[in-house]
PDB file of C-alpha atoms in Angstrom:
ATOM      1  CA  MET A  63     -29.322  -6.374 -16.820  1.00  0.00           C
ATOM      2  CA  LYS A  64     -32.396  -4.223 -15.345  1.00  0.00           C
ATOM      3  CA  THR A  65     -31.233  -5.219 -11.831  1.00  0.00           C
ATOM      4  CA  LYS A  66     -27.655  -4.069 -12.240  1.00  0.00           C
ATOM      5  CA  GLN A  67     -28.650  -1.049 -13.650  1.00  0.00           C
ATOM      6  CA  LYS A  68     -31.167  -0.809 -10.593  1.00  0.00           C
ATOM      7  CA  ILE A  69     -28.212  -1.690  -8.193  1.00  0.00           C
ATOM      8  CA  LEU A  70     -25.507   0.493 -10.127  1.00  0.00           C
ATOM      9  CA  SER A  71     -28.649   2.936  -9.450  1.00  0.00           C
ATOM     10  CA  GLY A  72     -29.148   3.147  -6.436  1.00  0.00           C
ATOM     11  CA  VAL A  73     -25.698   3.219  -5.453  1.00  0.00           C
ATOM     12  CA  PHE A  74     -25.885   6.128  -7.412  1.00  0.00           C
ATOM     13  CA  LEU A  75     -28.545   7.892  -6.168  1.00  0.00           C
ATOM     14  CA  ILE A  76     -27.177   7.344  -2.304  1.00  0.00           C
ATOM     15  CA  LEU A  77     -23.747   8.718  -3.488  1.00  0.00           C
ATOM     16  CA  PHE A  78     -24.834  12.018  -4.752  1.00  0.00           C
ATOM     17  CA  GLY A  79     -27.963  12.499  -3.483  1.00  0.00           C
ATOM     18  CA  VAL A  80     -28.379  11.941  -0.488  1.00  0.00           C
ATOM     19  CA  LEU A  81     -25.399  13.116   0.639  1.00  0.00           C
ATOM     20  CA  PRO A  82     -25.931  16.716  -0.548  1.00  0.00           C
ATOM     21  CA  SER A  83     -29.429  16.701   0.531  1.00  0.00           C
ATOM     22  CA  HIS A  84     -28.448  17.200   3.818  1.00  0.00           C
ATOM     23  CA  ALA A  85     -26.289  20.339   3.268  1.00  0.00           C
ATOM     24  CA  GLN A  86     -28.358  23.218   3.910  1.00  0.00           C
ATOM     25  CA  ILE A  87     -29.161  21.554   7.608  1.00  0.00           C
ATOM     26  CA  GLY A  88     -25.367  19.802   8.365  1.00  0.00           C
ATOM     27  CA  GLU A  89     -22.325  21.883   9.449  1.00  0.00           C
ATOM     28  CA  HIS A  90     -20.830  22.790   6.387  1.00  0.00           C
ATOM     29  CA  ARG A  91     -16.846  21.740   5.506  1.00  0.00           C
ATOM     30  CA  ASP A  92     -15.010  22.024   2.443  1.00  0.00           C
ATOM     31  CA  GLU A  93     -12.104  20.473   3.250  1.00  0.00           C
ATOM     32  CA  PHE A  94      -9.833  19.024   0.159  1.00  0.00           C
ATOM     33  CA  SER A  95      -6.955  16.408   0.853  1.00  0.00           C
ATOM     34  CA  ILE A  96      -4.994  13.791  -1.842  1.00  0.00           C
ATOM     35  CA  GLY A  97      -2.255  10.914  -0.982  1.00  0.00           C
ATOM     36  CA  VAL A  98      -1.389   7.851  -2.060  1.00  0.00           C
ATOM     37  CA  SER A  99      -2.273   4.281  -0.920  1.00  0.00           C
ATOM     38  CA  GLY A 100      -1.957   0.500  -1.174  1.00  0.00           C
ATOM     39  CA  GLY A 101      -2.359  -2.491  -0.744  1.00  0.00           C
ATOM     40  CA  TYR A 102      -3.063  -6.209  -1.068  1.00  0.00           C
ATOM     41  CA  VAL A 103      -6.206  -7.809  -3.428  1.00  0.00           C
ATOM     42  CA  MET A 104      -7.474 -11.145  -3.455  1.00  0.00           C
ATOM     43  CA  SER A 105      -9.847 -11.965  -6.280  1.00  0.00           C
ATOM     44  CA  ASN A 106     -11.752 -14.775  -8.324  1.00  0.00           C
ATOM     45  CA  VAL A 107     -13.593 -14.702 -10.890  1.00  0.00           C
ATOM     46  CA  ALA A 108     -17.262 -16.115 -11.422  1.00  0.00           C
ATOM     47  CA  PHE A 109     -17.470 -18.216 -13.500  1.00  0.00           C
ATOM     48  CA  VAL A 110     -20.411 -20.268 -14.575  1.00  0.00           C
ATOM     49  CA  PRO A 111     -19.793 -23.097 -15.800  1.00  0.00           C
ATOM     50  CA  LYS A 112     -18.418 -23.237 -12.258  1.00  0.00           C
ATOM     51  CA  VAL A 113     -14.250 -23.072 -11.890  1.00  0.00           C
ATOM     52  CA  ASN A 114     -12.700 -24.106  -8.766  1.00  0.00           C
ATOM     53  CA  GLN A 115     -10.583 -21.800  -7.482  1.00  0.00           C
ATOM     54  CA  GLY A 116      -8.130 -20.449  -4.814  1.00  0.00           C
ATOM     55  CA  TYR A 117      -7.942 -16.428  -4.397  1.00  0.00           C
ATOM     56  CA  HIS A 118      -5.310 -14.573  -6.938  1.00  0.00           C
ATOM     57  CA  GLY A 119      -2.770 -12.666  -4.643  1.00  0.00           C
ATOM     58  CA  GLY A 120      -1.681  -9.211  -6.177  1.00  0.00           C
ATOM     59  CA  ILE A 121      -0.628  -5.366  -5.393  1.00  0.00           C
ATOM     60  CA  ILE A 122      -3.182  -2.354  -5.075  1.00  0.00           C
ATOM     61  CA  GLY A 123      -1.943   1.582  -5.281  1.00  0.00           C
ATOM     62  CA  GLY A 124      -3.064   4.354  -6.746  1.00  0.00           C
ATOM     63  CA  ILE A 125      -3.540   7.913  -5.747  1.00  0.00           C
ATOM     64  CA  SER A 126      -6.549   8.941  -3.389  1.00  0.00           C
ATOM     65  CA  LEU A 127      -8.806  12.475  -3.431  1.00  0.00           C
ATOM     66  CA  ARG A 128     -11.391  13.423  -0.676  1.00  0.00           C
ATOM     67  CA  TYR A 129     -13.015  16.120  -0.467  1.00  0.00           C
ATOM     68  CA  LYS A 130     -15.278  16.710   2.877  1.00  0.00           C
ATOM     69  CA  SER A 131     -18.328  18.285   2.692  1.00  0.00           C
ATOM     70  CA  GLU A 132     -20.527  18.459   6.119  1.00  0.00           C
ATOM     71  CA  LYS A 133     -20.370  17.223   9.327  1.00  0.00           C
ATOM     72  CA  TYR A 134     -24.229  16.126   9.429  1.00  0.00           C
ATOM     73  CA  PHE A 135     -24.612  15.307  13.950  1.00  0.00           C
ATOM     74  CA  ASN A 136     -21.591  12.857  14.183  1.00  0.00           C
ATOM     75  CA  THR A 137     -21.496  11.673  10.988  1.00  0.00           C
ATOM     76  CA  ILE A 138     -19.263  13.100   8.763  1.00  0.00           C
ATOM     77  CA  CYS A 139     -19.817  13.014   5.161  1.00  0.00           C
ATOM     78  CA  SER A 140     -17.126  12.988   2.165  1.00  0.00           C
ATOM     79  CA  ILE A 141     -16.499  11.933  -1.281  1.00  0.00           C
ATOM     80  CA  VAL A 142     -13.652   9.750  -2.043  1.00  0.00           C
ATOM     81  CA  GLY A 143     -12.442   9.232  -5.702  1.00  0.00           C
ATOM     82  CA  GLU A 144      -9.310   6.563  -6.388  1.00  0.00           C
ATOM     83  CA  ILE A 145      -7.030   5.579  -9.523  1.00  0.00           C
ATOM     84  CA  ASN A 146      -5.413   2.821  -8.570  1.00  0.00           C
ATOM     85  CA  TYR A 147      -3.383   0.018 -10.607  1.00  0.00           C
ATOM     86  CA  SER A 148      -4.692  -3.752  -9.454  1.00  0.00           C
ATOM     87  CA  GLN A 149      -3.612  -6.932 -10.230  1.00  0.00           C
ATOM     88  CA  ILE A 150      -6.363  -9.244  -9.886  1.00  0.00           C
ATOM     89  CA  GLY A 151      -7.789 -12.419 -11.866  1.00  0.00           C
ATOM     90  CA  TRP A 152      -8.182 -15.943 -10.833  1.00  0.00           C
ATOM     91  CA  LYS A 153      -5.961 -19.266  -9.870  1.00  0.00           C
ATOM     92  CA  GLU A 154      -7.614 -22.689 -10.240  1.00  0.00           C
ATOM     93  CA  SER A 155      -7.631 -25.495  -7.804  1.00  0.00           C
ATOM     94  CA  ILE A 156      -6.859 -28.170 -10.450  1.00  0.00           C
ATOM     95  CA  LEU A 157      -8.001 -31.343  -7.390  1.00  0.00           C
ATOM     96  CA  ASP A 158      -9.174 -35.138  -8.217  1.00  0.00           C
ATOM     97  CA  THR A 159     -12.069 -36.784  -7.106  1.00  0.00           C
ATOM     98  CA  ASN A 160     -10.218 -37.675  -3.798  1.00  0.00           C
ATOM     99  CA  ASN A 161      -9.220 -33.426  -3.693  1.00  0.00           C
ATOM    100  CA  GLN A 162      -5.825 -34.244  -4.333  1.00  0.00           C
ATOM    101  CA  PRO A 163      -3.272 -32.551  -7.135  1.00  0.00           C
ATOM    102  CA  VAL A 164      -3.888 -33.850  -9.703  1.00  0.00           C
ATOM    103  CA  ILE A 165      -0.214 -34.986 -11.364  1.00  0.00           C
ATOM    104  CA  ASN A 166       1.031 -33.692 -14.501  1.00  0.00           C
ATOM    105  CA  ALA A 167       2.106 -36.948 -17.008  1.00  0.00           C
ATOM    106  CA  LYS A 168       4.907 -35.147 -18.662  1.00  0.00           C
ATOM    107  CA  THR A 169       6.379 -33.055 -15.969  1.00  0.00           C
ATOM    108  CA  GLY A 170       5.659 -35.037 -12.857  1.00  0.00           C
ATOM    109  CA  LEU A 171       4.602 -31.283 -11.024  1.00  0.00           C
ATOM    110  CA  ALA A 172       1.235 -30.502  -9.693  1.00  0.00           C
ATOM    111  CA  GLU A 173      -0.517 -28.622 -12.273  1.00  0.00           C
ATOM    112  CA  LYS A 174      -1.025 -25.179 -11.638  1.00  0.00           C
ATOM    113  CA  TYR A 175      -2.815 -22.221 -13.341  1.00  0.00           C
ATOM    114  CA  SER A 176      -3.303 -19.001 -12.266  1.00  0.00           C
ATOM    115  CA  ARG A 177      -4.230 -16.058 -15.090  1.00  0.00           C
ATOM    116  CA  THR A 178      -3.211 -12.232 -13.949  1.00  0.00           C
ATOM    117  CA  LEU A 179      -5.724  -9.415 -14.810  1.00  0.00           C
ATOM    118  CA  ASN A 180      -4.436  -5.714 -14.550  1.00  0.00           C
ATOM    119  CA  TYR A 181      -7.053  -3.425 -14.229  1.00  0.00           C
ATOM    120  CA  ILE A 182      -6.601   0.770 -13.734  1.00  0.00           C
ATOM    121  CA  GLN A 183      -9.810   0.973 -11.559  1.00  0.00           C
ATOM    122  CA  VAL A 184     -11.468   4.219 -10.470  1.00  0.00           C
ATOM    123  CA  PRO A 185     -13.903   4.383  -7.320  1.00  0.00           C
ATOM    124  CA  VAL A 186     -16.103   7.253  -6.616  1.00  0.00           C
ATOM    125  CA  LEU A 187     -17.454   6.795  -2.694  1.00  0.00           C
ATOM    126  CA  ALA A 188     -19.861   7.619  -0.332  1.00  0.00           C
ATOM    127  CA  HIS A 189     -16.989   8.483   2.684  1.00  0.00           C
ATOM    128  CA  LEU A 190     -18.837   8.826   6.464  1.00  0.00           C
ATOM    129  CA  ALA A 191     -16.715   8.764   9.005  1.00  0.00           C
ATOM    130  CA  TRP A 192     -17.408   8.945  13.375  1.00  0.00           C
ATOM    131  CA  GLY A 193     -14.970   9.965  16.029  1.00  0.00           C
ATOM    132  CA  LYS A 194     -12.430  12.869  16.250  1.00  0.00           C
ATOM    133  CA  GLU A 195     -12.439  14.832  13.308  1.00  0.00           C
ATOM    134  CA  TYR A 196      -9.430  16.746  13.392  1.00  0.00           C
ATOM    135  CA  LYS A 197      -6.804  15.185  15.821  1.00  0.00           C
ATOM    136  CA  GLY A 198      -7.440  11.419  17.223  1.00  0.00           C
ATOM    137  CA  MET A 199      -9.292   8.066  15.126  1.00  0.00           C
ATOM    138  CA  GLN A 200     -12.382   7.872  13.508  1.00  0.00           C
ATOM    139  CA  PHE A 201     -14.290   4.844  11.822  1.00  0.00           C
ATOM    140  CA  PHE A 202     -15.649   4.591   9.075  1.00  0.00           C
ATOM    141  CA  VAL A 203     -17.767   3.340   5.497  1.00  0.00           C
ATOM    142  CA  ASN A 204     -16.723   3.300   1.798  1.00  0.00           C
ATOM    143  CA  LEU A 205     -20.025   2.306  -0.318  1.00  0.00           C
ATOM    144  CA  GLY A 206     -20.048   3.428  -4.287  1.00  0.00           C
ATOM    145  CA  PRO A 207     -19.709   1.747  -7.368  1.00  0.00           C
ATOM    146  CA  GLN A 208     -16.158   1.227  -9.079  1.00  0.00           C
ATOM    147  CA  PHE A 209     -15.155   1.145 -12.964  1.00  0.00           C
ATOM    148  CA  GLY A 210     -11.949  -0.601 -14.295  1.00  0.00           C
ATOM    149  CA  TYR A 211     -10.638  -1.297 -17.550  1.00  0.00           C
ATOM    150  CA  LEU A 212      -7.726  -3.361 -18.533  1.00  0.00           C
ATOM    151  CA  VAL A 213      -4.751  -2.846 -19.314  1.00  0.00           C
ATOM    152  CA  SER A 214      -2.740  -6.193 -19.815  1.00  0.00           C
ATOM    153  CA  GLU A 215      -3.441 -10.127 -19.196  1.00  0.00           C
ATOM    154  CA  SER A 216      -0.463 -12.696 -18.399  1.00  0.00           C
ATOM    155  CA  THR A 217      -0.776 -16.337 -18.155  1.00  0.00           C
ATOM    156  CA  ASP A 218       1.857 -18.666 -15.256  1.00  0.00           C
ATOM    157  CA  MET A 219       1.137 -22.209 -15.492  1.00  0.00           C
ATOM    158  CA  ASN A 220       3.536 -24.754 -15.034  1.00  0.00           C
ATOM    159  CA  PHE A 221       2.409 -27.338 -17.822  1.00  0.00           C
ATOM    160  CA  GLU A 222       1.980 -27.376 -21.862  1.00  0.00           C
ATOM    161  CA  LEU A 223      -1.556 -27.316 -22.660  1.00  0.00           C
ATOM    162  CA  SER A 224      -1.333 -29.797 -25.025  1.00  0.00           C
ATOM    163  CA  SER A 225      -0.181 -32.526 -22.128  1.00  0.00           C
ATOM    164  CA  ARG A 226      -2.616 -31.044 -19.718  1.00  0.00           C
ATOM    165  CA  ASN A 227      -4.113 -33.765 -17.052  1.00  0.00           C
ATOM    166  CA  THR A 228      -8.008 -33.498 -17.750  1.00  0.00           C
ATOM    167  CA  ALA A 229      -8.832 -36.527 -17.736  1.00  0.00           C
ATOM    168  CA  ALA A 230      -8.009 -37.236 -13.782  1.00  0.00           C
ATOM    169  CA  ARG A 231      -9.736 -33.162 -12.865  1.00  0.00           C
ATOM    170  CA  VAL A 232     -12.665 -33.678 -10.752  1.00  0.00           C
ATOM    171  CA  ASN A 233     -13.915 -30.362 -12.683  1.00  0.00           C
ATOM    172  CA  PRO A 234     -13.246 -30.611 -16.704  1.00  0.00           C
ATOM    173  CA  ILE A 235     -13.608 -27.020 -16.863  1.00  0.00           C
ATOM    174  CA  ILE A 236     -11.053 -25.640 -19.304  1.00  0.00           C
ATOM    175  CA  ALA A 237     -12.738 -23.375 -22.173  1.00  0.00           C
ATOM    176  CA  GLN A 238     -10.701 -20.367 -19.438  1.00  0.00           C
ATOM    177  CA  ASP A 239      -7.256 -20.894 -19.524  1.00  0.00           C
ATOM    178  CA  THR A 240      -7.312 -20.210 -23.536  1.00  0.00           C
ATOM    179  CA  MET A 241      -9.892 -17.834 -23.295  1.00  0.00           C
ATOM    180  CA  LYS A 242      -8.459 -13.653 -23.396  1.00  0.00           C
ATOM    181  CA  VAL A 243     -10.830 -10.822 -22.162  1.00  0.00           C
ATOM    182  CA  GLU A 244     -13.194  -9.996 -24.531  1.00  0.00           C
ATOM    183  CA  ASN A 245     -15.089  -7.406 -22.042  1.00  0.00           C
ATOM    184  CA  LYS A 246     -12.163  -4.933 -21.138  1.00  0.00           C
ATOM    185  CA  PHE A 247     -14.348  -2.420 -18.786  1.00  0.00           C
ATOM    186  CA  ASP A 248     -15.510  -3.635 -16.068  1.00  0.00           C
ATOM    187  CA  TYR A 249     -17.637  -1.696 -13.671  1.00  0.00           C
ATOM    188  CA  GLY A 250     -19.315  -2.701 -10.273  1.00  0.00           C
ATOM    189  CA  ILE A 251     -20.327  -1.875  -6.795  1.00  0.00           C
ATOM    190  CA  ALA A 252     -17.850  -1.431  -3.377  1.00  0.00           C
ATOM    191  CA  VAL A 253     -18.244  -1.589   0.560  1.00  0.00           C
ATOM    192  CA  GLY A 254     -15.470  -0.751   2.849  1.00  0.00           C
ATOM    193  CA  GLY A 255     -14.944  -0.188   6.480  1.00  0.00           C
ATOM    194  CA  GLY A 256     -11.285   0.850   8.441  1.00  0.00           C
ATOM    195  CA  LEU A 257      -9.907   2.887  10.842  1.00  0.00           C
ATOM    196  CA  GLU A 258      -8.646   6.494   9.920  1.00  0.00           C
ATOM    197  CA  TYR A 259      -6.034   8.580  12.212  1.00  0.00           C
ATOM    198  CA  SER A 260      -6.060  12.395  12.030  1.00  0.00           C
ATOM    199  CA  HIS A 261      -3.173  14.903  13.655  1.00  0.00           C
ATOM    200  CA  PRO A 262      -3.281  18.800  12.397  1.00  0.00           C
ATOM    201  CA  LYS A 263       0.835  17.755  11.214  1.00  0.00           C
ATOM    202  CA  ILE A 264       0.328  14.110   9.998  1.00  0.00           C
ATOM    203  CA  GLY A 265      -2.535  14.471   8.050  1.00  0.00           C
ATOM    204  CA  HIS A 266      -4.396  11.162   7.642  1.00  0.00           C
ATOM    205  CA  ILE A 267      -3.824   8.070   7.711  1.00  0.00           C
ATOM    206  CA  LEU A 268      -5.991   5.028   7.266  1.00  0.00           C
ATOM    207  CA  LEU A 269      -6.613   1.374   6.972  1.00  0.00           C
ATOM    208  CA  GLU A 270      -9.670  -0.421   4.679  1.00  0.00           C
ATOM    209  CA  ALA A 271     -11.272  -3.518   4.574  1.00  0.00           C
ATOM    210  CA  ARG A 272     -13.337  -3.557   1.444  1.00  0.00           C
ATOM    211  CA  TYR A 273     -14.924  -5.900  -0.698  1.00  0.00           C
ATOM    212  CA  TYR A 274     -15.776  -5.633  -4.473  1.00  0.00           C
ATOM    213  CA  TYR A 275     -18.472  -7.309  -6.656  1.00  0.00           C
ATOM    214  CA  GLY A 276     -18.877  -6.925 -10.290  1.00  0.00           C
ATOM    215  CA  LEU A 277     -21.510  -6.470 -12.068  1.00  0.00           C
ATOM    216  CA  ALA A 278     -19.812  -7.096 -15.922  1.00  0.00           C
ATOM    217  CA  ASN A 279     -18.761 -10.143 -17.478  1.00  0.00           C
ATOM    218  CA  ILE A 280     -15.490 -10.929 -18.733  1.00  0.00           C
ATOM    219  CA  TYR A 281     -16.245 -12.296 -21.088  1.00  0.00           C
ATOM    220  CA  GLY A 282     -19.899 -13.275 -23.207  1.00  0.00           C
ATOM    221  CA  SER A 283     -22.788 -14.012 -21.545  1.00  0.00           C
ATOM    222  CA  SER A 284     -25.295 -14.515 -24.184  1.00  0.00           C
ATOM    223  CA  LYS A 285     -26.421 -18.070 -25.196  1.00  0.00           C
ATOM    224  CA  ARG A 286     -24.056 -18.747 -27.933  1.00  0.00           C
ATOM    225  CA  ASP A 287     -21.279 -18.087 -25.296  1.00  0.00           C
ATOM    226  CA  TYR A 288     -19.314 -20.730 -23.435  1.00  0.00           C
ATOM    227  CA  PHE A 289     -19.623 -18.728 -19.356  1.00  0.00           C
ATOM    228  CA  SER A 290     -22.920 -18.080 -19.088  1.00  0.00           C
ATOM    229  CA  LYS A 291     -21.767 -15.968 -16.259  1.00  0.00           C
ATOM    230  CA  SER A 292     -17.652 -14.721 -15.507  1.00  0.00           C
ATOM    231  CA  ASN A 293     -17.214 -11.384 -13.087  1.00  0.00           C
ATOM    232  CA  ILE A 294     -14.499 -10.163 -10.669  1.00  0.00           C
ATOM    233  CA  GLY A 295     -14.731 -10.156  -7.078  1.00  0.00           C
ATOM    234  CA  ASN A 296     -12.018  -9.591  -5.377  1.00  0.00           C
ATOM    235  CA  ILE A 297     -10.862  -8.389  -1.387  1.00  0.00           C
ATOM    236  CA  VAL A 298      -8.561  -5.082  -0.555  1.00  0.00           C
ATOM    237  CA  ILE A 299      -6.966  -4.694   2.574  1.00  0.00           C
ATOM    238  CA  LYS A 300      -4.579  -1.319   2.360  1.00  0.00           C
ATOM    239  CA  ALA A 301      -3.505   1.560   3.545  1.00  0.00           C
ATOM    240  CA  THR A 302      -3.732   5.106   2.587  1.00  0.00           C
ATOM    241  CA  TYR A 303      -1.966   8.626   3.286  1.00  0.00           C
ATOM    242  CA  LEU A 304      -3.646  11.739   2.971  1.00  0.00           C
ATOM    243  CA  PHE A 305      -2.751  15.390   3.629  1.00  0.00           C
ATOM    244  CA  ASP A 306      -4.808  18.659   3.600  1.00  0.00           C
ATOM    245  CA  ILE A 307      -4.430  20.926   0.597  1.00  0.00           C
ATOM    246  CA  SER A 308      -7.468  23.175   1.811  1.00  0.00           C
ATOM    247  CA  LYS A 309      -9.274  23.622   5.089  1.00  0.00           C
ATOM    248  CA  THR A 310     -12.901  24.711   6.785  1.00  0.00           C
ATOM    249  CA  LYS A 311     -11.926  28.260   7.464  1.00  0.00           C
ATOM    250  CA  LYS A 312     -12.053  28.367  11.356  1.00  0.00           C
ATOM    251  CA  SER A 313     -15.199  30.847  12.069  1.00  0.00           C
ATOM    252  CA  ILE A 314     -17.108  27.940  10.507  1.00  0.00           C
ATOM    253  CA  LEU A 315     -15.186  25.688  13.044  1.00  0.00           C
ATOM    254  CA  LYS A 316     -16.113  28.201  15.865  1.00  0.00           C
ATOM    255  CA  SER A 317     -19.541  26.553  17.159  1.00  0.00           C
ATOM    256  CA  LYS A 318     -17.230  22.747  17.658  1.00  0.00           C
TER     257      LYS A 318
END
């Protein structure tokens, strides 16, 4: 737990300490943008004991906010906040010792199981960009904490739990199939990078790839609990459109 707190504290220092400390020596900006984003998220859950998985696929979308505070040498510094609806979870790889799908004796089909966890996620990210600020392309990176709350969950499987073929499975861990999420609050670290195209008449179009590493467990992790670890990880590919609500006064940008 102390390690998790140190990681999260370090990211907060980067987000709220390093950026503001440059404000007096960088070129001031005062720009606020708002927009929408959407994309695809691939996720899994790092269970210990291990559960063999592929990637669970789902959608992600929501509202994006950005405040640009300064340009420090060639680095354009902003803070990004989002409110997203995200379909994450896990999809089990149910295989036998020969790496072949396990067949259910009752249905005659390869057994399939996945769990969808619907979250409201709120990342708060330091946004650092390099390139054409007002007309053209930029490269950017995002880094910061992300918080989430589980609003619902659902299971998709093609067999009855009472008739599943556990004898043929190479991985005998099945406890997660009947366990509802115990800890609805989630938190972790998000990092991403991408490209942005800006135009004064169009706005801002961003394409980003982002990775999230959860620091919380969805199940209890004490010595009495079944899983000692059950944290979420996901990869997001998303597009964002932002339009400016307020812009830096032209008098401040005369030196550009």
